[in-house]
mmCIF file of C-alpha atoms and ligand atoms in Angstrom:
data_model
loop_
_atom_site.group_PDB
_atom_site.id
_atom_site.type_symbol
_atom_site.label_atom_id
_atom_site.label_comp_id
_atom_site.label_asym_id
_atom_site.label_seq_id
_atom_site.Cartn_x
_atom_site.Cartn_y
_atom_site.Cartn_z
ATOM 1 C CA MET D 1 149.797 255.991 -17.473
ATOM 2 C CA SER D 2 147.435 254.695 -20.124
ATOM 3 C CA ARG D 3 145.519 251.455 -19.795
ATOM 4 C CA TYR D 4 144.938 249.221 -22.784
ATOM 5 C CA ALA D 5 142.853 246.162 -23.616
ATOM 6 C CA ALA D 6 144.845 243.390 -25.325
ATOM 7 C CA ILE D 7 143.095 240.464 -26.971
ATOM 8 C CA GLU D 8 144.922 237.456 -28.359
ATOM 9 C CA ALA D 9 142.101 235.760 -30.212
ATOM 10 C CA GLY D 10 143.022 232.146 -30.884
ATOM 11 C CA GLY D 11 141.035 229.367 -32.488
ATOM 12 C CA THR D 12 140.690 227.460 -29.209
ATOM 13 C CA LYS D 13 141.009 230.219 -26.625
ATOM 14 C CA PHE D 14 141.135 233.963 -26.204
ATOM 15 C CA ARG D 15 143.680 235.537 -23.860
ATOM 16 C CA VAL D 16 142.417 238.896 -22.710
ATOM 17 C CA ALA D 17 144.539 241.320 -20.706
ATOM 18 C CA ILE D 18 144.429 244.795 -19.282
ATOM 19 C CA SER D 19 147.804 246.487 -19.416
ATOM 20 C CA GLN D 20 149.167 249.627 -17.863
ATOM 21 C CA GLU D 21 151.499 250.711 -20.648
ATOM 22 C CA ARG D 22 153.109 247.325 -21.427
ATOM 23 C CA GLU D 23 152.680 245.793 -17.977
ATOM 24 C CA VAL D 24 149.828 243.291 -17.721
ATOM 25 C CA VAL D 25 147.756 244.115 -14.625
ATOM 26 C CA ALA D 26 144.865 241.678 -15.158
ATOM 27 C CA ASP D 27 144.261 238.812 -17.528
ATOM 28 C CA THR D 28 141.986 235.895 -18.207
ATOM 29 C CA THR D 29 141.439 233.051 -20.666
ATOM 30 C CA ILE D 30 138.124 232.503 -22.439
ATOM 31 C CA ALA D 31 137.232 229.436 -24.519
ATOM 32 C CA THR D 32 136.561 230.109 -28.209
ATOM 33 C CA THR D 33 132.978 228.926 -28.685
ATOM 34 C CA THR D 34 130.602 231.202 -30.602
ATOM 35 C CA PRO D 35 131.309 234.856 -31.434
ATOM 36 C CA ASP D 36 128.451 236.059 -29.207
ATOM 37 C CA GLU D 37 129.649 234.097 -26.184
ATOM 38 C CA THR D 38 133.383 234.604 -26.603
ATOM 39 C CA LEU D 39 133.393 238.254 -27.698
ATOM 40 C CA GLY D 40 130.686 238.957 -25.089
ATOM 41 C CA ALA D 41 132.826 237.512 -22.288
ATOM 42 C CA THR D 42 135.880 239.348 -23.666
ATOM 43 C CA VAL D 43 134.129 242.712 -23.594
ATOM 44 C CA ASP D 44 132.624 242.027 -20.142
ATOM 45 C CA PHE D 45 136.065 241.257 -18.745
ATOM 46 C CA VAL D 46 137.531 244.484 -20.114
ATOM 47 C CA LEU D 47 134.610 246.656 -18.979
ATOM 48 C CA SER D 48 134.743 245.150 -15.474
ATOM 49 C CA HIS D 49 138.273 246.530 -15.049
ATOM 50 C CA GLY D 50 137.483 250.182 -15.678
ATOM 51 C CA PRO D 51 138.221 252.397 -18.649
ATOM 52 C CA VAL D 52 140.896 251.717 -21.265
ATOM 53 C CA VAL D 53 142.104 254.169 -23.930
ATOM 54 C CA ALA D 54 142.341 251.669 -26.797
ATOM 55 C CA ALA D 55 142.148 247.992 -27.707
ATOM 56 C CA GLY D 56 144.430 245.745 -29.761
ATOM 57 C CA ILE D 57 143.495 242.385 -31.245
ATOM 58 C CA ALA D 58 145.860 239.710 -32.573
ATOM 59 C CA CYS D 59 143.365 237.357 -34.176
ATOM 60 C CA PHE D 60 143.288 233.965 -35.879
ATOM 61 C CA GLY D 61 142.642 234.311 -39.586
ATOM 62 C CA PRO D 62 142.076 234.646 -42.331
ATOM 63 C CA LEU D 63 141.050 238.268 -41.808
ATOM 64 C CA ASP D 64 139.909 240.969 -44.196
ATOM 65 C CA LEU D 65 142.715 243.536 -43.858
ATOM 66 C CA LEU D 66 142.218 245.200 -47.222
ATOM 67 C CA PRO D 67 142.456 248.966 -46.669
ATOM 68 C CA GLY D 68 139.090 250.618 -47.212
ATOM 69 C CA SER D 69 137.146 247.350 -47.205
ATOM 70 C CA ALA D 70 133.643 247.516 -45.710
ATOM 71 C CA ASN D 71 134.503 244.296 -43.884
ATOM 72 C CA TYR D 72 137.918 245.420 -42.635
ATOM 73 C CA GLY D 73 138.782 243.482 -39.486
ATOM 74 C CA ALA D 74 136.295 240.660 -40.088
ATOM 75 C CA ILE D 75 137.160 236.986 -40.216
ATOM 76 C CA THR D 76 136.710 235.684 -43.753
ATOM 77 C CA ALA D 77 136.550 232.061 -44.925
ATOM 78 C CA THR D 78 137.528 230.128 -41.811
ATOM 79 C CA PRO D 79 136.496 226.489 -41.558
ATOM 80 C CA LYS D 80 135.918 227.170 -37.844
ATOM 81 C CA PRO D 81 132.141 226.878 -37.195
ATOM 82 C CA HIS D 82 130.247 230.136 -36.443
ATOM 83 C CA TRP D 83 133.166 232.501 -37.067
ATOM 84 C CA ALA D 84 133.197 233.080 -40.830
ATOM 85 C CA GLY D 85 132.168 236.691 -41.477
ATOM 86 C CA THR D 86 132.430 237.776 -37.840
ATOM 87 C CA PRO D 87 133.342 241.493 -37.690
ATOM 88 C CA VAL D 88 135.739 241.105 -34.757
ATOM 89 C CA LEU D 89 137.247 244.597 -34.951
ATOM 90 C CA ASP D 90 133.898 246.372 -35.277
ATOM 91 C CA ARG D 91 132.332 244.432 -32.418
ATOM 92 C CA VAL D 92 135.167 245.112 -30.001
ATOM 93 C CA ARG D 93 135.491 248.753 -31.005
ATOM 94 C CA SER D 94 131.786 249.524 -30.692
ATOM 95 C CA ALA D 95 131.308 247.558 -27.448
ATOM 96 C CA LEU D 96 134.263 249.278 -25.758
ATOM 97 C CA GLY D 97 133.781 252.663 -27.403
ATOM 98 C CA VAL D 98 137.524 253.218 -27.908
ATOM 99 C CA PRO D 99 139.925 253.149 -30.877
ATOM 100 C CA ALA D 100 140.988 249.615 -31.774
ATOM 101 C CA ALA D 101 143.395 247.907 -34.165
ATOM 102 C CA ILE D 102 143.564 244.339 -35.418
ATOM 103 C CA ASP D 103 146.105 242.129 -37.142
ATOM 104 C CA VAL D 104 146.430 238.405 -37.724
ATOM 105 C CA ASP D 105 148.029 236.500 -34.851
ATOM 106 C CA VAL D 106 151.432 236.230 -36.515
ATOM 107 C CA GLY D 107 151.383 239.910 -37.491
ATOM 108 C CA GLY D 108 150.652 240.809 -33.878
ATOM 109 C CA ALA D 109 153.407 238.521 -32.643
ATOM 110 C CA ALA D 110 155.856 240.095 -35.111
ATOM 111 C CA LEU D 111 154.958 243.543 -33.804
ATOM 112 C CA GLY D 112 155.406 242.354 -30.206
ATOM 113 C CA GLU D 113 158.847 240.952 -31.009
ATOM 114 C CA TRP D 114 159.791 244.213 -32.692
ATOM 115 C CA GLN D 115 158.706 246.355 -29.751
ATOM 116 C CA TRP D 116 160.014 244.206 -26.923
ATOM 117 C CA GLY D 117 161.611 241.006 -28.183
ATOM 118 C CA ALA D 118 164.075 239.465 -30.629
ATOM 119 C CA ALA D 119 163.557 242.074 -33.352
ATOM 120 C CA ARG D 120 164.163 245.248 -31.358
ATOM 121 C CA GLY D 121 165.973 247.810 -33.479
ATOM 122 C CA LEU D 122 165.486 245.915 -36.761
ATOM 123 C CA SER D 123 163.764 247.436 -39.774
ATOM 124 C CA HIS D 124 162.992 244.227 -41.666
ATOM 125 C CA PHE D 125 162.567 240.679 -40.441
ATOM 126 C CA VAL D 126 160.450 237.576 -40.843
ATOM 127 C CA TYR D 127 158.420 236.020 -38.029
ATOM 128 C CA LEU D 128 157.358 232.404 -38.478
ATOM 129 C CA THR D 129 155.419 230.023 -36.262
ATOM 130 C CA ILE D 130 155.278 226.263 -36.774
ATOM 131 C CA GLY D 131 152.666 224.437 -34.718
ATOM 132 C CA THR D 132 149.289 222.980 -35.649
ATOM 133 C CA GLY D 133 149.569 225.255 -38.672
ATOM 134 C CA ILE D 134 152.303 227.412 -40.153
ATOM 135 C CA GLY D 135 151.978 231.168 -40.378
ATOM 136 C CA GLY D 136 154.316 234.037 -40.901
ATOM 137 C CA GLY D 137 154.588 237.777 -40.868
ATOM 138 C CA VAL D 138 156.947 240.039 -42.786
ATOM 139 C CA PHE D 139 158.016 243.247 -41.114
ATOM 140 C CA ILE D 140 159.305 245.876 -43.536
ATOM 141 C CA ASP D 141 160.416 249.443 -42.842
ATOM 142 C CA GLY D 142 158.786 249.692 -39.437
ATOM 143 C CA LYS D 143 155.506 247.902 -40.029
ATOM 144 C CA VAL D 144 153.915 244.544 -40.624
ATOM 145 C CA HIS D 145 153.416 244.021 -44.360
ATOM 146 C CA HIS D 146 149.833 243.386 -45.460
ATOM 147 C CA GLY D 147 149.567 243.832 -49.204
ATOM 148 C CA MET D 148 146.105 242.889 -50.448
ATOM 149 C CA GLY D 149 145.176 241.321 -47.133
ATOM 150 C CA HIS D 150 147.951 239.448 -45.371
ATOM 151 C CA PRO D 151 150.589 236.958 -46.487
ATOM 152 C CA GLU D 152 149.999 233.204 -46.141
ATOM 153 C CA MET D 153 153.603 232.165 -45.703
ATOM 154 C CA GLY D 154 152.751 228.623 -44.640
ATOM 155 C CA HIS D 155 151.272 227.750 -48.018
ATOM 156 C CA ILE D 156 154.288 228.138 -50.279
ATOM 157 C CA THR D 157 155.557 225.320 -52.467
ATOM 158 C CA LEU D 158 158.480 223.188 -51.340
ATOM 159 C CA GLU D 159 160.742 220.805 -53.182
ATOM 160 C CA ARG D 160 159.917 217.229 -52.161
ATOM 161 C CA VAL D 161 162.849 215.438 -50.553
ATOM 162 C CA ALA D 162 163.824 212.214 -52.367
ATOM 163 C CA GLY D 163 162.311 209.216 -50.580
ATOM 164 C CA ASP D 164 159.548 211.196 -48.854
ATOM 165 C CA ASP D 165 156.294 210.043 -50.441
ATOM 166 C CA TYR D 166 153.939 211.667 -47.914
ATOM 167 C CA ALA D 167 150.977 213.177 -49.793
ATOM 168 C CA GLY D 168 150.680 216.240 -47.576
ATOM 169 C CA HIS D 169 148.119 217.431 -45.040
ATOM 170 C CA CYS D 170 146.855 220.781 -46.371
ATOM 171 C CA PRO D 171 143.161 220.602 -47.354
ATOM 172 C CA PHE D 172 143.805 223.180 -50.090
ATOM 173 C CA HIS D 173 147.224 222.306 -51.513
ATOM 174 C CA GLY D 174 148.232 218.923 -50.154
ATOM 175 C CA ALA D 175 152.006 219.147 -50.078
ATOM 176 C CA CYS D 176 152.561 222.853 -49.378
ATOM 177 C CA PHE D 177 154.905 223.922 -46.523
ATOM 178 C CA GLU D 178 152.145 223.631 -43.886
ATOM 179 C CA GLY D 179 150.916 220.405 -45.469
ATOM 180 C CA MET D 180 154.397 218.878 -45.218
ATOM 181 C CA ALA D 181 155.851 220.360 -42.038
ATOM 182 C CA ALA D 182 153.205 221.481 -39.515
ATOM 183 C CA GLY D 183 152.656 219.364 -36.396
ATOM 184 C CA PRO D 184 149.710 217.349 -37.786
ATOM 185 C CA ALA D 185 151.694 216.518 -40.947
ATOM 186 C CA ILE D 186 154.632 215.223 -38.902
ATOM 187 C CA GLU D 187 152.412 212.970 -36.784
ATOM 188 C CA ASP D 188 150.446 211.781 -39.815
ATOM 189 C CA ARG D 189 153.545 211.040 -41.903
ATOM 190 C CA TRP D 190 155.317 209.036 -39.201
ATOM 191 C CA GLY D 191 152.211 207.617 -37.476
ATOM 192 C CA ALA D 192 153.290 208.655 -34.003
ATOM 193 C CA SER D 193 153.057 211.670 -31.695
ATOM 194 C CA GLY D 194 155.733 214.355 -31.620
ATOM 195 C CA THR D 195 156.784 213.179 -28.157
ATOM 196 C CA GLU D 196 157.224 209.601 -29.384
ATOM 197 C CA LEU D 197 159.234 210.897 -32.346
ATOM 198 C CA ALA D 198 161.475 213.193 -30.304
ATOM 199 C CA ALA D 199 164.547 210.965 -30.402
ATOM 200 C CA ARG D 200 164.354 209.966 -34.070
ATOM 201 C CA ASP D 201 166.989 211.790 -36.096
ATOM 202 C CA GLU D 202 165.430 211.092 -39.494
ATOM 203 C CA VAL D 203 162.184 212.807 -38.443
ATOM 204 C CA TRP D 204 163.855 216.076 -37.488
ATOM 205 C CA ASP D 205 166.381 215.987 -40.291
ATOM 206 C CA LEU D 206 163.515 215.911 -42.786
ATOM 207 C CA GLU D 207 161.601 218.568 -40.868
ATOM 208 C CA ALA D 208 164.662 220.830 -40.746
ATOM 209 C CA THR D 209 165.196 220.367 -44.485
ATOM 210 C CA TYR D 210 161.674 221.565 -45.273
ATOM 211 C CA VAL D 211 161.805 224.464 -42.811
ATOM 212 C CA ALA D 212 165.166 225.494 -44.274
ATOM 213 C CA GLN D 213 163.707 225.429 -47.803
ATOM 214 C CA ALA D 214 161.046 227.900 -46.691
ATOM 215 C CA LEU D 215 163.576 230.116 -44.903
ATOM 216 C CA ARG D 216 165.728 230.083 -48.011
ATOM 217 C CA SER D 217 162.788 231.385 -50.067
ATOM 218 C CA TYR D 218 161.905 234.051 -47.504
ATOM 219 C CA SER D 219 165.574 235.054 -47.263
ATOM 220 C CA TYR D 220 165.883 235.559 -50.999
ATOM 221 C CA VAL D 221 162.509 237.294 -51.414
ATOM 222 C CA VAL D 222 162.620 239.627 -48.414
ATOM 223 C CA ALA D 223 166.344 239.860 -47.526
ATOM 224 C CA PRO D 224 165.469 240.120 -43.835
ATOM 225 C CA GLN D 225 167.955 241.022 -41.118
ATOM 226 C CA ARG D 226 166.694 238.125 -39.005
ATOM 227 C CA VAL D 227 164.227 235.255 -39.037
ATOM 228 C CA ILE D 228 162.362 234.614 -35.781
ATOM 229 C CA ILE D 229 160.912 231.136 -35.603
ATOM 230 C CA GLY D 230 158.599 229.839 -32.890
ATOM 231 C CA GLY D 231 155.603 227.591 -32.301
ATOM 232 C CA GLY D 232 155.132 224.197 -30.669
ATOM 233 C CA VAL D 233 157.079 222.152 -33.234
ATOM 234 C CA MET D 234 160.155 224.355 -32.809
ATOM 235 C CA GLN D 235 160.300 223.389 -29.118
ATOM 236 C CA VAL D 236 161.783 220.012 -30.110
ATOM 237 C CA PRO D 237 165.326 220.043 -28.677
ATOM 238 C CA GLY D 238 167.972 220.565 -31.315
ATOM 239 C CA LEU D 239 165.588 221.418 -34.139
ATOM 240 C CA ILE D 240 166.591 225.065 -34.513
ATOM 241 C CA GLU D 241 170.261 224.021 -34.768
ATOM 242 C CA ARG D 242 169.363 221.535 -37.514
ATOM 243 C CA VAL D 243 167.409 224.252 -39.332
ATOM 244 C CA ARG D 244 170.419 226.586 -39.197
ATOM 245 C CA ASP D 245 172.703 223.853 -40.569
ATOM 246 C CA LYS D 246 170.341 222.953 -43.413
ATOM 247 C CA LEU D 247 169.752 226.596 -44.282
ATOM 248 C CA GLY D 248 173.478 227.212 -44.424
ATOM 249 C CA GLU D 249 173.857 224.310 -46.858
ATOM 250 C CA GLN D 250 170.947 225.466 -49.010
ATOM 251 C CA LEU D 251 172.031 229.111 -49.234
ATOM 252 C CA ALA D 252 175.415 227.804 -50.352
ATOM 253 C CA GLY D 253 177.037 231.149 -49.715
ATOM 254 C CA TYR D 254 175.091 232.920 -52.431
ATOM 255 C CA ALA D 255 174.074 236.570 -51.862
ATOM 256 C CA THR D 256 173.891 236.362 -48.113
ATOM 257 C CA SER D 257 176.578 238.813 -47.113
ATOM 258 C CA HIS D 258 174.237 240.357 -44.541
ATOM 259 C CA ILE D 259 174.235 237.070 -42.640
ATOM 260 C CA ARG D 260 177.263 236.777 -40.407
ATOM 261 C CA GLN D 261 179.838 234.608 -42.114
ATOM 262 C CA GLY D 262 180.095 231.098 -40.795
ATOM 263 C CA SER D 263 177.158 231.206 -38.426
ATOM 264 C CA LEU D 264 173.421 231.468 -38.632
ATOM 265 C CA ASP D 265 173.058 231.678 -34.837
ATOM 266 C CA ASP D 266 172.070 235.352 -34.949
ATOM 267 C CA TYR D 267 170.033 235.007 -38.116
ATOM 268 C CA VAL D 268 167.619 232.210 -37.183
ATOM 269 C CA VAL D 269 166.457 232.756 -33.601
ATOM 270 C CA TYR D 270 163.622 231.915 -31.221
ATOM 271 C CA PRO D 271 161.081 234.576 -30.230
ATOM 272 C CA GLN D 272 162.123 236.269 -26.990
ATOM 273 C CA LEU D 273 158.559 236.758 -25.816
ATOM 274 C CA GLY D 274 157.809 233.061 -26.320
ATOM 275 C CA GLN D 275 154.157 232.197 -25.791
ATOM 276 C CA ASP D 276 153.416 235.830 -24.904
ATOM 277 C CA ALA D 277 154.391 237.329 -28.270
ATOM 278 C CA GLY D 278 150.783 237.476 -29.468
ATOM 279 C CA LEU D 279 149.484 239.091 -26.303
ATOM 280 C CA TYR D 280 152.258 241.692 -26.296
ATOM 281 C CA GLY D 281 151.565 242.236 -29.969
ATOM 282 C CA ALA D 282 147.964 243.030 -29.049
ATOM 283 C CA ILE D 283 149.225 245.571 -26.498
ATOM 284 C CA ALA D 284 151.429 247.125 -29.187
ATOM 285 C CA LEU D 285 148.448 247.270 -31.578
ATOM 286 C CA ALA D 286 146.383 249.020 -28.897
ATOM 287 C CA MET D 287 149.156 251.569 -28.363
ATOM 288 C CA ARG D 288 149.269 252.244 -32.119
ATOM 289 C CA ALA D 289 145.497 252.647 -32.268
ATOM 290 C CA HIS D 290 145.705 255.148 -29.408
ATOM 291 C CA GLU D 291 148.520 257.102 -31.075
ATOM 292 C CA GLU D 292 146.783 257.177 -34.443
ATOM 293 C CA ALA D 293 143.565 258.426 -32.845
ATOM 294 C CA GLY D 294 145.630 261.302 -31.439
HETATM 295 ZN ZN1 ZN F 1 148.409 224.849 -48.131
#
């Protein structure tokens, strides 16, 4: 049985695991401080557990994933101090001396859900996470779509709902999807924490309307078999049901014959791997790196 190193590299913490095939046999959490400290501790943890055959990294972005780029696998223009330009893939690969693969966190999570979660057996789906930010991955014909880098599905334009005069929270676009519907935007718009807002219908009706607008766009652009939607905001009780209802209204029956008539319950679903989707995605990336290295 092969052993792999799986690294879920988040903006506040790294989860690092050793797996035997897909079973996690050791894991730890490391604070995200500077690249030297955090990547150093990551590599030390892996090396202290004996040899692995490959490493997989599901990393916060933005990342350079342009095929053939000299900086492939490096973090690009992050506002996070110290990390802009960090060649995460190269550092891990050279320190461990094994094949390694990297994707953005949502791309990794999409791969994890495809291998072992809510997208098993599908050939095209969308994975979306709504938390402190909004990110998404598109899985097409057996792989995560990258294009010239990777999609930024949280930064699409939405149609402002009448009566909502919130300016938006995105430092780049103001009222984009993330700027209108990520956790910080909700708290800023209503002036209260998500917990305090939990019982207020108007808050989650508006949120569901915006999320449904985005899902409508993804549905028409990608024609996915399923949309998997996770993240902290989606843990609010009843929100996914509201999103399904609003999406049904917005699609209005047009060109959605692949969605089961009368119900979006199988079309808009939670991730099955929950908070572990990214880590399992990193395991799946490691397995791919191992396979591709022959
Ligand atoms: Zn934006």
